[in-house]
Amino acid sequence: MTQLVTTSELQLIEEYTMQTMAVPQEVLIERAAMAVQEVIGAGNFDLSNVLVLAGLGNNGADGVALARLLHLQGIDVSLQFVGNLNRAKDSVQHQLKIAEHCGLTRSEKSDFQKATLIIDAIFGTGLNNTIPDGLQKMMRAANHADNSVVAIDVPTGISANTGEVLGSALKAKSTVTFGYEKVGLTKGGGKKFSGEVIVKDIGLLTPENFIFSQAK
Ligand SMILES: NC(=O)C1=CN([C@@H]2O[C@H](COP(=O)(O)OP(=O)(O)OC[C@H]3O[C@@H](n4cnc5c(N)ncnc54)[C@H](O)[C@@H]3O)[C@@H](O)[C@H]2O)[C@H](O)CC1
Ligand SMILES: [K+]
């Protein structure tokens, strides 16, 4: 029996971890980035040219932290933001500051064809309505380029609760999801777009006798 989580259950667990147990958000972001670094470094992916597509929320923050780790490892990694960076969460700005201090500057436009691996850090569990048209176009181009894509936490475009495709979704070879498998990865489009789902512990703490509504 594998525990699955809905986004509201995950929110309670995140709050418990950060508010009650006082684990800083930056620690979770760092451990999330390290978890993805470990998975893609295990030999099944060609890391000769990695493109990180980062969104404006914490999924993007995970991606920026990962790009910095790969850069420090000497990997040829490009970091491209999707959306207006001025509207990004503080967590993203903070990770970008660290990355720039480490010598990684963001690219404006990246060449999907050149990338041997694309990291999908655009939207995670926070996607709450249909993907904007412009981004849908870019995602279809990325799917068409037929690169290897590794999704951080949830493939962009997939509802973490229902597995529904919200306009368009990025097809992942693997999805590295944190703490627990999200319900949306096990059904509908979520199952199809997630590829191999790898659950990684990043130090999320779960309250005693927490009630999970779903399992598989
Ligand atoms: N579970 C954990 O303990 C950790 C999770 N992390 C990562 O955080 C994301 C969830 O981050 P969040 O900021 O809540 O949302 P997203 O990054 O998924 O989305 C960004 C942002 O986008 C806005 N938005 C939602 N839908 C749309 C839309 N259709 N069009 C435009 N904008 C949209 C909304 O405001 C969102 O906030 C989780 O997946 C993990 O990757 C932590 O980093 C590590 C610990
Ligand atoms: K993602």
Short mmCIF file of C-alpha atoms and ligand atoms in Angstrom, two decimals:
data_model
loop_
_atom_site.label_atom_id
_atom_site.label_comp_id
_atom_site.label_asym_id
_atom_site.label_seq_id
_atom_site.Cartn_x
_atom_site.Cartn_y
_atom_site.Cartn_z
CA MET A 1 0.00 0.00 0.00
CA THR A 2 1.55 3.33 -1.11
CA GLN A 3 0.33 6.54 0.48
CA LEU A 4 -0.82 9.16 -2.04
CA VAL A 5 -1.37 12.81 -1.24
CA THR A 6 -3.77 15.46 -2.46
CA THR A 7 -2.47 19.03 -2.68
CA SER A 8 -4.43 20.05 0.43
CA GLU A 9 -2.95 17.17 2.44
CA LEU A 10 0.50 18.15 1.14
CA GLN A 11 -0.12 21.75 2.20
CA LEU A 12 -0.87 20.56 5.77
CA ILE A 13 2.34 18.52 5.76
CA GLU A 14 4.38 21.45 4.39
CA GLU A 15 2.88 23.81 7.00
CA TYR A 16 3.60 21.31 9.77
CA THR A 17 7.19 20.91 8.54
CA MET A 18 7.90 24.64 8.17
CA GLN A 19 5.66 26.24 10.82
CA THR A 20 5.46 23.65 13.63
CA MET A 21 8.78 21.89 13.12
CA ALA A 22 10.56 25.09 11.99
CA VAL A 23 12.32 23.53 8.96
CA PRO A 24 13.29 26.50 6.74
CA GLN A 25 11.82 26.49 3.21
CA GLU A 26 15.33 26.94 1.79
CA VAL A 27 16.33 23.60 3.30
CA LEU A 28 13.45 21.88 1.50
CA ILE A 29 14.33 23.61 -1.78
CA GLU A 30 17.99 22.60 -1.43
CA ARG A 31 17.09 18.99 -0.63
CA ALA A 32 14.64 18.93 -3.54
CA ALA A 33 17.36 20.14 -5.90
CA MET A 34 19.84 17.60 -4.52
CA ALA A 35 17.29 14.81 -4.95
CA VAL A 36 16.87 15.62 -8.66
CA GLN A 37 20.67 16.00 -9.05
CA GLU A 38 21.09 12.50 -7.60
CA VAL A 39 18.47 10.96 -9.94
CA ILE A 40 19.78 12.55 -13.15
CA GLY A 41 23.39 11.83 -12.12
CA ALA A 42 22.75 8.09 -11.71
CA GLY A 43 23.74 7.33 -15.30
CA ASN A 44 20.44 7.11 -17.19
CA PHE A 45 20.55 10.62 -18.59
CA ASP A 46 22.90 12.43 -21.00
CA LEU A 47 24.05 15.51 -19.06
CA SER A 48 26.24 16.98 -21.80
CA ASN A 49 23.84 19.91 -22.31
CA VAL A 50 21.14 20.49 -19.69
CA LEU A 51 18.39 23.11 -20.10
CA VAL A 52 16.46 24.09 -16.96
CA LEU A 53 13.08 25.74 -17.66
CA ALA A 54 12.13 27.56 -14.44
CA GLY A 55 8.76 29.02 -13.46
CA LEU A 56 7.99 31.81 -11.00
CA GLY A 57 6.96 29.76 -7.96
CA ASN A 58 8.68 27.27 -5.70
CA ASN A 59 8.85 24.69 -8.47
CA GLY A 60 11.00 27.24 -10.30
CA ALA A 61 13.05 27.80 -7.13
CA ASP A 62 13.83 24.06 -7.06
CA GLY A 63 14.92 24.32 -10.70
CA VAL A 64 17.21 27.32 -10.12
CA ALA A 65 18.84 25.57 -7.15
CA LEU A 66 19.36 22.47 -9.30
CA ALA A 67 20.86 24.54 -12.15
CA ARG A 68 23.34 26.03 -9.66
CA LEU A 69 24.31 22.57 -8.35
CA LEU A 70 24.85 21.27 -11.89
CA HIS A 71 26.88 24.39 -12.80
CA LEU A 72 29.13 23.86 -9.76
CA GLN A 73 29.53 20.23 -10.85
CA GLY A 74 31.00 21.56 -14.16
CA ILE A 75 27.98 20.53 -16.22
CA ASP A 76 27.02 22.69 -19.23
CA VAL A 77 23.66 23.93 -17.94
CA SER A 78 21.45 26.78 -19.17
CA LEU A 79 18.77 28.38 -17.02
CA GLN A 80 15.78 29.90 -18.77
CA PHE A 81 12.86 31.53 -16.95
CA VAL A 82 9.35 31.06 -18.23
CA GLY A 83 7.33 34.17 -17.38
CA ASN A 84 8.16 37.65 -16.14
CA LEU A 85 10.90 37.32 -13.52
CA ASN A 86 9.71 40.50 -11.76
CA ARG A 87 6.60 38.54 -10.74
CA ALA A 88 8.60 35.63 -9.33
CA LYS A 89 8.30 34.56 -5.69
CA ASP A 90 11.04 35.64 -3.25
CA SER A 91 12.25 32.03 -3.12
CA VAL A 92 13.04 32.19 -6.85
CA GLN A 93 14.77 35.57 -6.55
CA HIS A 94 16.83 34.22 -3.64
CA GLN A 95 17.90 31.11 -5.57
CA LEU A 96 18.76 33.24 -8.61
CA LYS A 97 20.97 35.48 -6.43
CA ILE A 98 22.86 32.42 -5.15
CA ALA A 99 23.17 31.01 -8.68
CA GLU A 100 24.52 34.31 -10.04
CA HIS A 101 27.02 34.52 -7.18
CA CYS A 102 28.14 31.04 -8.25
CA GLY A 103 28.69 32.28 -11.80
CA LEU A 104 25.53 30.95 -13.45
CA THR A 105 23.70 33.59 -15.46
CA ARG A 106 20.29 33.03 -16.92
CA SER A 107 19.76 32.70 -20.68
CA GLU A 108 17.09 34.65 -22.52
CA LYS A 109 16.38 32.15 -25.26
CA SER A 110 17.46 28.54 -25.33
CA ASP A 111 17.83 26.03 -28.08
CA PHE A 112 15.70 22.96 -27.31
CA GLN A 113 17.43 21.05 -30.12
CA LYS A 114 20.85 21.45 -28.46
CA ALA A 115 19.68 20.27 -25.03
CA THR A 116 20.35 16.61 -24.21
CA LEU A 117 18.16 16.90 -21.11
CA ILE A 118 15.38 19.38 -20.26
CA ILE A 119 14.46 19.91 -16.59
CA ASP A 120 10.80 20.89 -16.21
CA ALA A 121 10.69 23.31 -13.27
CA ILE A 122 7.86 25.50 -14.62
CA PHE A 123 4.80 24.45 -12.60
CA GLY A 124 4.47 21.88 -9.84
CA THR A 125 1.65 21.37 -7.33
CA GLY A 126 0.67 25.05 -7.56
CA LEU A 127 -0.82 24.89 -11.07
CA ASN A 128 -4.41 25.95 -10.56
CA ASN A 129 -5.86 26.70 -13.99
CA THR A 130 -5.26 26.32 -17.70
CA ILE A 131 -1.77 27.05 -18.94
CA PRO A 132 -1.56 30.38 -20.83
CA ASP A 133 -1.67 29.93 -24.65
CA GLY A 134 1.85 31.26 -25.28
CA LEU A 135 3.32 28.77 -22.88
CA GLN A 136 1.23 25.94 -24.35
CA LYS A 137 2.87 26.67 -27.72
CA MET A 138 6.36 26.51 -26.20
CA MET A 139 5.51 23.24 -24.44
CA ARG A 140 4.28 21.64 -27.64
CA ALA A 141 7.57 22.66 -29.29
CA ALA A 142 9.49 21.11 -26.40
CA ASN A 143 7.45 17.88 -26.66
CA HIS A 144 8.08 17.89 -30.40
CA ALA A 145 11.83 18.29 -29.97
CA ASP A 146 11.60 14.84 -28.42
CA ASN A 147 14.27 15.55 -25.79
CA SER A 148 14.53 13.72 -22.53
CA VAL A 149 12.53 15.66 -19.98
CA VAL A 150 12.75 15.19 -16.22
CA ALA A 151 9.87 16.86 -14.37
CA ILE A 152 10.39 18.35 -10.93
CA ASP A 153 7.60 17.15 -8.62
CA VAL A 154 4.75 17.26 -11.20
CA PRO A 155 4.92 17.50 -15.02
CA THR A 156 3.97 21.05 -16.04
CA GLY A 157 0.37 21.19 -17.20
CA ILE A 158 -0.84 18.34 -15.00
CA SER A 159 -3.19 18.93 -12.08
CA ALA A 160 -1.54 17.32 -9.06
CA ASN A 161 -4.98 16.41 -7.66
CA THR A 162 -6.86 15.08 -10.68
CA GLY A 163 -4.20 14.19 -13.27
CA GLU A 164 -6.09 16.38 -15.73
CA VAL A 165 -4.12 18.08 -18.54
CA LEU A 166 -4.74 21.82 -18.06
CA GLY A 167 -4.41 22.90 -21.70
CA SER A 168 -1.12 21.23 -22.51
CA ALA A 169 1.46 19.20 -20.62
CA LEU A 170 5.17 18.49 -20.93
CA LYS A 171 5.83 14.80 -21.45
CA ALA A 172 8.43 13.56 -18.96
CA LYS A 173 10.68 10.51 -19.16
CA SER A 174 10.82 10.65 -15.36
CA THR A 175 9.18 12.70 -12.63
CA VAL A 176 11.07 13.21 -9.36
CA THR A 177 8.33 13.91 -6.79
CA PHE A 178 8.94 14.99 -3.20
CA GLY A 179 7.77 13.26 -0.05
CA TYR A 180 4.76 11.41 -1.39
CA GLU A 181 3.35 10.49 -4.80
CA LYS A 182 0.62 12.99 -5.73
CA VAL A 183 -2.79 11.54 -6.61
CA GLY A 184 -2.65 13.33 -9.97
CA LEU A 185 0.44 11.36 -11.06
CA THR A 186 -1.45 8.08 -10.85
CA LYS A 187 -4.38 8.82 -13.11
CA GLY A 188 -5.51 10.37 -16.40
CA GLY A 189 -3.00 12.55 -18.18
CA GLY A 190 -0.84 12.55 -15.06
CA LYS A 191 -0.05 8.86 -15.49
CA LYS A 192 0.76 9.33 -19.19
CA PHE A 193 2.87 12.49 -18.87
CA SER A 194 4.83 11.58 -15.72
CA GLY A 195 6.90 8.72 -17.13
CA GLU A 196 8.70 6.85 -14.37
CA VAL A 197 7.71 8.40 -11.02
CA ILE A 198 10.51 8.47 -8.45
CA VAL A 199 9.53 9.50 -4.92
CA LYS A 200 12.37 11.18 -2.98
CA ASP A 201 12.46 12.08 0.69
CA ILE A 202 13.41 15.74 1.17
CA GLY A 203 12.78 15.91 4.92
CA LEU A 204 9.04 16.62 4.95
CA LEU A 205 7.69 15.82 8.42
CA THR A 206 4.21 14.36 8.77
CA PRO A 207 2.09 14.86 11.93
CA GLU A 208 1.42 11.79 14.09
CA ASN A 209 -1.66 9.79 12.93
CA PHE A 210 -2.08 12.02 9.84
CA ILE A 211 -5.07 10.79 7.79
CA PHE A 212 -4.32 10.20 4.11
CA SER A 213 -7.47 10.03 2.01
CA GLN A 214 -6.01 7.98 -0.83
CA ALA A 215 -3.60 5.13 -1.40
CA LYS A 216 -2.75 2.76 -4.23
N1 LIG B 1 6.13 19.91 -1.06
C1 LIG B 1 7.17 20.54 -0.50
O1 LIG B 1 7.41 20.50 0.68
C2 LIG B 1 8.07 21.36 -1.34
C3 LIG B 1 7.59 21.87 -2.54
N2 LIG B 1 8.39 22.63 -3.27
C4 LIG B 1 8.12 22.95 -4.63
O2 LIG B 1 7.07 23.91 -4.63
C5 LIG B 1 6.16 23.56 -5.68
C6 LIG B 1 4.86 24.27 -5.46
O3 LIG B 1 5.21 25.64 -5.51
P1 LIG B 1 4.12 26.82 -5.67
O4 LIG B 1 4.85 28.09 -5.58
O5 LIG B 1 2.99 26.54 -4.74
O6 LIG B 1 3.52 26.64 -7.13
P2 LIG B 1 4.19 26.31 -8.52
O7 LIG B 1 5.65 26.62 -8.49
O8 LIG B 1 3.73 24.96 -8.91
O9 LIG B 1 3.42 27.38 -9.50
C7 LIG B 1 3.93 28.68 -9.57
C8 LIG B 1 2.87 29.73 -9.40
O10 LIG B 1 2.21 29.88 -10.63
C9 LIG B 1 0.93 30.47 -10.41
N3 LIG B 1 0.04 29.76 -11.30
C10 LIG B 1 -0.69 28.66 -11.05
N4 LIG B 1 -1.40 28.28 -12.14
C11 LIG B 1 -1.10 29.19 -13.10
C12 LIG B 1 -1.49 29.35 -14.45
N5 LIG B 1 -2.33 28.48 -15.04
N6 LIG B 1 -0.99 30.39 -15.17
C13 LIG B 1 -0.11 31.26 -14.57
N7 LIG B 1 0.32 31.16 -13.29
C14 LIG B 1 -0.19 30.13 -12.57
C15 LIG B 1 0.61 30.28 -8.95
O11 LIG B 1 0.60 31.56 -8.34
C16 LIG B 1 1.77 29.47 -8.41
O12 LIG B 1 2.18 29.94 -7.15
C17 LIG B 1 6.15 22.07 -5.63
O13 LIG B 1 5.66 21.49 -6.80
C18 LIG B 1 7.63 21.75 -5.42
O14 LIG B 1 8.34 21.70 -6.63
C19 LIG B 1 9.52 23.24 -2.59
O15 LIG B 1 10.32 23.99 -3.34
C20 LIG B 1 10.30 22.14 -1.94
C21 LIG B 1 9.43 21.57 -0.86
K K B 2 7.41 20.71 -12.96
#
